[in-house]
Each structure stands twice: as structure tokens, then as C-alpha cells.
Coordinates of C-alpha atoms and ligand atoms in Angstrom, one line a residue:
M6 CA -51.3 51.4 -27.0
K7 CA -50.6 49.2 -29.8
W8 CA -46.9 50.3 -29.9
G9 CA -46.7 49.2 -26.3
A10 CA -48.2 45.8 -27.2
A11 CA -45.1 45.2 -29.5
R12 CA -43.3 44.3 -26.2
F13 CA -45.3 41.3 -25.3
V14 CA -46.3 40.3 -29.0
A15 CA -43.6 38.7 -31.6
A16 CA -45.7 40.3 -34.7
E17 CA -48.7 40.6 -36.6
S18 CA -48.2 38.0 -39.6
L19 CA -47.0 34.2 -39.4
P20 CA -43.8 34.6 -41.5
K21 CA -42.5 37.7 -39.4
T22 CA -43.4 35.5 -36.4
V23 CA -41.7 32.3 -37.6
E24 CA -38.4 35.1 -37.8
V25 CA -39.1 36.0 -34.4
V26 CA -39.0 32.4 -33.4
E27 CA -35.8 31.5 -35.1
G28 CA -34.0 34.2 -33.1
L29 CA -35.2 32.9 -29.8
N30 CA -34.2 29.3 -30.9
K31 CA -30.9 30.5 -31.6
E32 CA -30.7 32.1 -28.0
G33 CA -31.5 28.6 -26.8
L34 CA -35.2 29.3 -26.0
V35 CA -38.1 27.2 -27.3
V36 CA -41.2 28.7 -27.7
A37 CA -45.1 28.2 -27.7
L38 CA -46.5 30.0 -30.4
D39 CA -50.2 31.5 -29.5
H40 CA -52.6 32.8 -32.1
L41 CA -54.0 35.9 -30.4
G42 CA -57.7 36.3 -30.0
E43 CA -60.7 34.9 -27.3
S44 CA -64.2 35.1 -26.9
V45 CA -65.4 35.1 -30.8
E46 CA -68.9 35.6 -31.5
S47 CA -69.5 33.8 -34.5
R48 CA -68.9 30.2 -36.4
E49 CA -67.1 31.9 -39.1
E50 CA -64.7 33.6 -36.5
A51 CA -64.0 30.2 -34.6
T52 CA -63.3 28.6 -37.8
T53 CA -60.7 31.2 -38.9
A54 CA -59.0 30.8 -35.6
T55 CA -59.0 27.1 -35.8
Q56 CA -57.2 27.5 -39.4
A57 CA -54.5 29.8 -37.8
S58 CA -53.6 27.5 -35.6
I59 CA -53.5 24.8 -37.9
D60 CA -51.3 27.1 -40.3
I61 CA -49.1 27.8 -37.2
L62 CA -48.4 24.0 -37.0
D63 CA -47.6 23.7 -40.7
A64 CA -45.5 26.7 -40.5
I65 CA -43.4 25.1 -37.5
Q66 CA -43.1 21.9 -39.6
S67 CA -41.7 23.8 -42.8
S68 CA -39.6 25.9 -41.3
G69 CA -38.3 23.4 -38.8
V70 CA -38.3 26.0 -35.7
D71 CA -38.6 24.3 -32.3
S72 CA -42.1 25.5 -30.8
N73 CA -45.4 23.9 -30.2
V74 CA -48.7 25.8 -30.2
S75 CA -51.2 26.9 -27.5
V76 CA -54.6 27.8 -28.0
K77 CA -57.8 29.3 -25.8
L78 CA -61.0 27.2 -26.0
T79 CA -63.1 30.6 -26.4
Q80 CA -61.3 31.5 -29.2
L81 CA -62.3 28.2 -30.9
G82 CA -66.2 28.6 -30.3
L83 CA -66.5 27.5 -26.7
D84 CA -69.4 29.8 -25.7
I85 CA -71.0 29.4 -29.1
D86 CA -71.5 25.6 -28.7
E87 CA -69.3 22.8 -26.8
E88 CA -69.6 20.2 -29.7
F89 CA -68.7 22.8 -32.3
C90 CA -65.4 23.8 -30.1
L91 CA -64.6 20.1 -29.8
E92 CA -64.9 19.8 -33.2
N93 CA -62.4 22.8 -34.0
V94 CA -60.0 21.9 -31.4
D95 CA -59.8 18.3 -32.4
K96 CA -58.6 19.4 -36.0
I97 CA -55.6 21.4 -34.3
A98 CA -54.8 18.2 -31.8
R99 CA -55.2 15.9 -34.8
K100 CA -52.7 18.1 -37.0
A101 CA -50.4 18.6 -33.7
K102 CA -50.2 14.5 -34.0
E103 CA -49.7 14.5 -37.7
T104 CA -46.9 16.7 -37.1
N105 CA -45.3 15.1 -34.1
N106 CA -46.3 18.4 -32.5
F107 CA -47.9 19.3 -29.1
L108 CA -51.2 21.2 -28.5
R109 CA -51.6 23.0 -25.0
I110 CA -54.8 24.2 -23.9
D111 CA -54.4 27.4 -22.2
M112 CA -57.2 27.9 -18.9
E113 CA -59.6 30.7 -19.0
D114 CA -61.8 32.0 -16.0
S115 CA -63.4 29.6 -13.8
P116 CA -66.9 29.3 -15.3
R117 CA -65.3 27.9 -18.1
V118 CA -62.7 25.2 -16.3
D119 CA -65.2 22.1 -15.9
V120 CA -66.1 22.4 -19.7
T121 CA -62.4 22.7 -20.6
L122 CA -61.4 19.8 -19.0
R123 CA -64.5 17.8 -20.7
I124 CA -62.7 18.6 -23.9
F125 CA -59.4 18.2 -23.0
N126 CA -59.9 14.7 -21.4
T127 CA -61.7 13.7 -24.8
L128 CA -58.6 14.9 -26.7
L129 CA -56.0 13.1 -24.5
D130 CA -58.2 9.9 -24.9
R131 CA -57.7 10.4 -28.7
Y132 CA -54.4 11.6 -29.2
G133 CA -52.2 11.1 -25.9
K134 CA -50.3 12.9 -23.6
E135 CA -47.4 13.5 -26.0
H136 CA -49.8 15.5 -28.3
V137 CA -51.9 17.6 -26.0
G138 CA -51.5 19.1 -22.5
L139 CA -53.4 21.2 -20.4
V140 CA -52.8 24.2 -17.9
I141 CA -53.8 24.5 -14.3
Q142 CA -54.3 27.6 -12.2
T143 CA -53.1 27.6 -8.4
Y144 CA -55.1 30.4 -7.5
L145 CA -58.4 28.1 -8.0
Y146 CA -59.1 25.8 -4.8
R147 CA -60.2 23.1 -6.7
S148 CA -56.7 22.9 -8.6
E149 CA -54.9 20.4 -6.2
Q150 CA -57.8 17.6 -7.3
D151 CA -57.5 18.4 -10.6
V152 CA -54.0 17.8 -10.5
L153 CA -54.4 14.6 -8.8
E154 CA -57.1 13.3 -11.4
L155 CA -55.0 14.5 -14.2
G156 CA -51.9 13.1 -12.7
K157 CA -53.6 9.5 -12.9
K158 CA -53.4 10.1 -16.9
N159 CA -49.8 11.3 -16.9
T160 CA -50.9 14.3 -18.2
N161 CA -48.5 17.0 -19.2
L162 CA -49.6 20.1 -17.2
R163 CA -48.5 23.9 -17.4
I164 CA -48.7 25.2 -14.0
V165 CA -49.6 28.8 -13.7
K166 CA -50.9 31.3 -11.0
G167 CA -53.8 32.2 -13.0
A168 CA -54.4 36.0 -15.0
Y169 CA -58.3 36.3 -14.4
K170 CA -60.1 38.2 -12.0
E171 CA -62.1 35.4 -9.5
P172 CA -64.2 35.7 -6.7
A173 CA -63.0 34.5 -2.9
R174 CA -65.6 31.5 -3.5
V175 CA -63.6 29.7 -5.9
A176 CA -59.8 31.1 -5.6
F177 CA -57.4 32.1 -2.8
P178 CA -57.5 36.0 -2.3
N179 CA -54.4 36.0 -1.0
K180 CA -51.2 36.1 -3.0
K181 CA -49.4 34.3 -0.3
D182 CA -51.7 31.0 -0.5
V183 CA -51.7 31.4 -4.4
D184 CA -47.8 31.4 -4.2
D185 CA -47.8 28.6 -1.8
N186 CA -50.1 26.2 -3.7
F187 CA -48.1 26.8 -7.0
I188 CA -45.1 25.3 -5.1
R189 CA -47.3 22.4 -3.8
L190 CA -48.8 21.5 -7.3
V191 CA -45.7 21.9 -9.3
K192 CA -43.9 19.1 -6.5
L193 CA -47.2 17.1 -6.4
H194 CA -47.2 16.7 -10.1
L195 CA -43.4 16.1 -10.3
Q196 CA -43.4 13.8 -7.6
N197 CA -45.8 11.5 -9.3
G198 CA -43.7 11.3 -12.5
N199 CA -45.6 13.6 -14.2
Y200 CA -44.3 16.1 -17.1
T201 CA -44.3 19.9 -15.5
A202 CA -44.1 23.2 -17.4
I203 CA -43.4 25.6 -14.3
A204 CA -44.7 28.8 -15.5
T205 CA -43.8 31.8 -13.7
H206 CA -41.7 34.8 -13.7
D207 CA -41.5 34.7 -9.9
E208 CA -37.6 34.6 -9.0
A209 CA -38.2 33.2 -5.5
I210 CA -40.3 30.5 -6.5
I211 CA -38.0 29.6 -9.5
N212 CA -35.1 29.5 -7.0
H213 CA -36.6 27.3 -4.5
L214 CA -38.0 24.9 -7.0
K215 CA -34.3 24.8 -8.7
K216 CA -33.1 23.6 -5.2
W217 CA -35.9 21.3 -4.6
L218 CA -35.4 19.7 -8.2
K219 CA -31.6 19.0 -7.7
E220 CA -32.3 17.6 -3.9
K221 CA -34.9 15.3 -5.2
N222 CA -33.0 14.2 -8.5
I223 CA -36.1 15.3 -10.9
P224 CA -35.0 14.1 -14.3
D225 CA -34.1 17.2 -16.6
D226 CA -36.4 15.7 -19.1
L227 CA -39.5 15.8 -17.0
Y228 CA -40.0 19.7 -16.7
E229 CA -39.3 22.8 -18.0
F230 CA -39.5 26.5 -17.3
Q231 CA -42.0 29.0 -19.2
M232 CA -42.3 32.4 -19.4
L233 CA -44.0 35.0 -21.4
F234 CA -42.5 36.7 -24.4
G235 CA -41.1 40.1 -23.3
V236 CA -41.6 39.5 -19.7
R237 CA -38.3 38.7 -17.4
N238 CA -35.9 38.5 -20.7
G239 CA -32.6 38.4 -18.6
L240 CA -34.0 35.7 -16.3
Q241 CA -35.1 33.7 -19.3
R242 CA -31.7 33.5 -21.0
E243 CA -29.9 33.2 -17.7
L244 CA -31.8 29.9 -16.9
V245 CA -30.9 29.0 -20.4
K246 CA -27.2 29.4 -19.5
E247 CA -27.6 27.4 -16.5
G248 CA -28.7 24.6 -18.7
Y249 CA -32.6 24.2 -18.2
K250 CA -34.9 24.1 -20.7
V251 CA -37.0 27.6 -21.2
R252 CA -40.0 27.8 -23.5
V253 CA -41.3 31.3 -24.3
Y254 CA -44.9 31.6 -24.7
T255 CA -45.3 33.9 -27.8
P256 CA -48.5 35.6 -28.8
Y257 CA -48.8 36.7 -32.3
G258 CA -51.5 38.5 -34.5
K259 CA -53.6 41.4 -35.1
D260 CA -56.2 40.5 -32.1
W261 CA -54.0 41.9 -29.1
Y262 CA -55.9 43.9 -26.8
P263 CA -57.0 41.7 -24.7
Y264 CA -53.5 39.9 -23.9
F265 CA -51.9 43.1 -23.6
T266 CA -54.1 44.8 -21.1
R267 CA -53.9 41.4 -18.7
R268 CA -50.2 42.0 -18.5
L269 CA -50.8 45.5 -17.8
A270 CA -53.2 44.3 -15.0
E271 CA -50.6 42.1 -13.7
R272 CA -48.0 44.7 -13.6
P273 CA -48.8 48.5 -14.0
A274 CA -45.2 49.1 -13.8
N275 CA -45.8 47.8 -17.4
V276 CA -47.5 51.0 -18.2
F277 CA -44.6 53.4 -17.1
F278 CA -42.0 51.2 -19.1
I279 CA -44.3 51.7 -22.1
L280 CA -44.6 55.5 -21.3
K281 CA -40.6 55.9 -20.9
N282 CA -40.0 54.3 -24.4
M283 CA -42.4 56.5 -26.1
F284 CA -40.6 59.6 -24.7
R285 CA -37.3 57.9 -25.4
N286 CA -38.3 57.8 -29.2
Ligands
FDA21 P1 -46.6 37.2 -10.1 O1 -47.4 38.2 -10.7 O2 -46.4 36.8 -8.6 O3 -45.1 37.6 -10.6 C1 -43.9 37.7 -9.9 C2 -42.6 38.6 -10.4 O4 -42.7 38.1 -11.8 C3 -43.2 39.9 -10.4 O5 -42.8 40.5 -9.1 C4 -42.1 40.8 -11.9 O6 -40.9 40.6 -11.3 C5 -42.5 39.6 -12.6 N1 -43.6 40.0 -13.6 C6 -44.8 38.8 -13.7 N2 -45.5 39.4 -14.1 C7 -44.9 40.2 -15.0 C8 -45.3 41.0 -16.1 N3 -46.5 41.1 -16.9 N4 -44.4 42.1 -16.6 C9 -43.3 42.2 -16.1 N5 -42.8 41.6 -14.9 C10 -43.6 40.6 -14.5 N6 -52.8 32.2 -16.9 C11 -53.9 31.9 -17.1 O7 -55.2 32.1 -16.4 N7 -54.1 30.9 -18.0 C12 -53.1 30.2 -18.7 O8 -53.4 29.6 -19.7 C13 -51.8 30.9 -18.6 N8 -50.9 30.5 -19.3 C14 -49.8 30.9 -19.2 C15 -48.3 30.8 -19.8 C16 -47.1 30.9 -19.6 C17 -46.0 30.8 -20.0 C18 -47.0 32.0 -18.5 C19 -45.6 32.3 -17.9 C20 -48.3 32.6 -17.9 C21 -49.4 32.1 -18.1 N9 -50.4 32.8 -17.6 C22 -51.8 32.0 -17.6 C23 -50.6 33.8 -16.9 C24 -50.1 33.7 -15.2 O9 -51.7 32.8 -14.8 C25 -49.9 34.7 -14.6 O10 -50.7 35.6 -14.5 C26 -48.5 35.5 -14.6 O11 -47.6 34.7 -15.2 C27 -47.9 36.2 -13.9 O12 -47.7 35.5 -12.8 P2 -46.5 35.2 -12.3 O13 -46.3 33.8 -11.9 O14 -45.2 35.5 -13.1 O15 -46.2 35.9 -10.9

């Protein structure tokens, strides 16, 4: 399993990760670094995770690589205490502002959306849209309303389909509805003049949006494509060749297991990819 995870995880240590980022930058890709981990159970673990993201921002500044940072609030103590989590993520957001960088807050499962929005809005008021942004999942019925609300504050949003198992009470059970909502919400946020990270590997959606972006003359500096490290590598580089900005979400660290198993659940073919390579070596 660990061997298989290497396809989706940059490295275990920060210095090695910075080397990987340098390589991606050389290929014209920009990066979002994520220190792996979620759902910590103790304050010590949350404090350590907070420091890890601060260290990433320092390493980005000192190495000069082109990368920002993503975090998950459960890694920063969300399930322990909301106020404690806010204190932790505030330290990272402050560092992002000090180093003229950007902090993206990932979205986790649906029971955590309201509290994530509360914490995010506090940070947005403190640090501004140039330094903090959020993720919206198009499988949730509520997301259109959230995009409209966040749009009023010109929030920088990463739009994704959503990776967690959700009940039909809160999320579209049919993939077609999730896909249609993805396109709808990307267009909505962009047409309201807001920065949008289009985070998908879905080539049909990407092609549709590329055409629409041209037709509507959406400025190049209002959006970027985003994909996961190790997924659709060829497509990432093709988009760069065509002149699009592409950011690779690049996880690193030792706590790779939950992240890796989500990638396998999304696409069981990944298991075969790993097995094939195991037999090859
Ligand atoms: P979809 O799953 O429909 O796949 C379309 C095609 O893409 C597939 O047919 C295949 O060709 C390719 N593909 C997709 N996944 C693949 C994989 N794992 N391996 C190989 N090929 C694959 N989710 C969330 O809930 N909260 C978050 O904060 C984030 N953050 C995030 C950041 C970034 C940069 C990305 C790209 C994604 C996320 N996600 C996320 C995950 C997201 O919600 C979603 O689960 C995955 O992106 C997979 O959905 P797609 O949009 O790629 O399409």
C-alpha cells in the first residue's frame, strides 16, 4: 500500500517535497502543498500539524518555489474545539499573509460544512481574499446558495465535485447531477467576477469550460485549473502547453493512508495500476 501511495504523495519529508515542487514548477505547473493528515484526536497533534503548515510557508518563501498551501480543519483540531481550531488556522493564515502567500481551506464531509464556513468567514474578514480561500463541493444541494453568499465577498473558491460518502438527504445521488452542478457553479462564480479554481480531472467538463471561457472572454487571471498530484499527468501538461494556469494539489508527509484510500475509492482502476507496477518491478 505504501508503495502504491507514492504515486499520489510527493515525499515524506519537507526538503524532498520542495525538490518535487521545483520539478513541477520547471514543467510550468504551480502547486498547492498539503501536509497529510486529518481528524486528529489530541491538542498536541493539532499543534504539530499547525506548525507543519507554517513550516511549509517558510520553506516556500526561502526556496522561492511557486506554491501555496491547503489545510483540512479536522487536522487542526476542529473535532476537539472550534475556538482552538480557529486559533490554529489563524496562525497559518497570518503566516500566509506575512509571506505574501495563500491558504486554501479544504472542505470535508457535510456535517462540518457550517463550522468550516464560520471559521473561513472569520479568516476572510481578518486576512482578505488575496490570502485565504475555500473549497465548495458540487455534490451538495446547498452549494449553489453558498457560492452566491461567498461570491458577495468576492471569495476565491476552488470548485470540486466532492470526495466523501454523503446521503441523498444532502447530496445529489446521481453523478450526472453532480457534473451539471459543477459546470453551473463554476460559471456562476466566474460570471459574478470571482476567482475560480476549476478542480477536476474530467476531460469532458474541462473541454466544455475551455470553450465557454473563450466565448465569454473570461480573463485568464480570473481562473486556474487544478488537479491532484499523480492523476492525469498528461492532461495537466497539455493544458500548460495550451497556455492555461494549472495547479497541482501535492500532498506530502507520513500520514498518507486516508488520502490514498479516497483516491482508490474514486477510481478502482488505480488498484490495478499499482498491482501492474508491483509485478513489473
Ligand atoms: P470524476 O471522478 O468524475 O472523474 C472524471 C475522470 O477523471 C475519470 O474518468 C478519470 O479519467 C479521471 N480521474 C478522476 N479521479 C481519478 C483518480 N483518482 N485517479 C485516476 N484518474 C482519475 N474533494 C473534497 O471533498 N474536498 C476538497 O477539499 C477537495 N480538494 C480537491 C482539490 C483538487 C485540486 C482536486 C483535483 C480535487 C479535490 N477534491 C476535493 C476531490 C474531488 O472532490 C473529487 O473527488 C476528485 O477530483 C475526482 O473527481 P473529478 O472531478 O476528477 O471527476
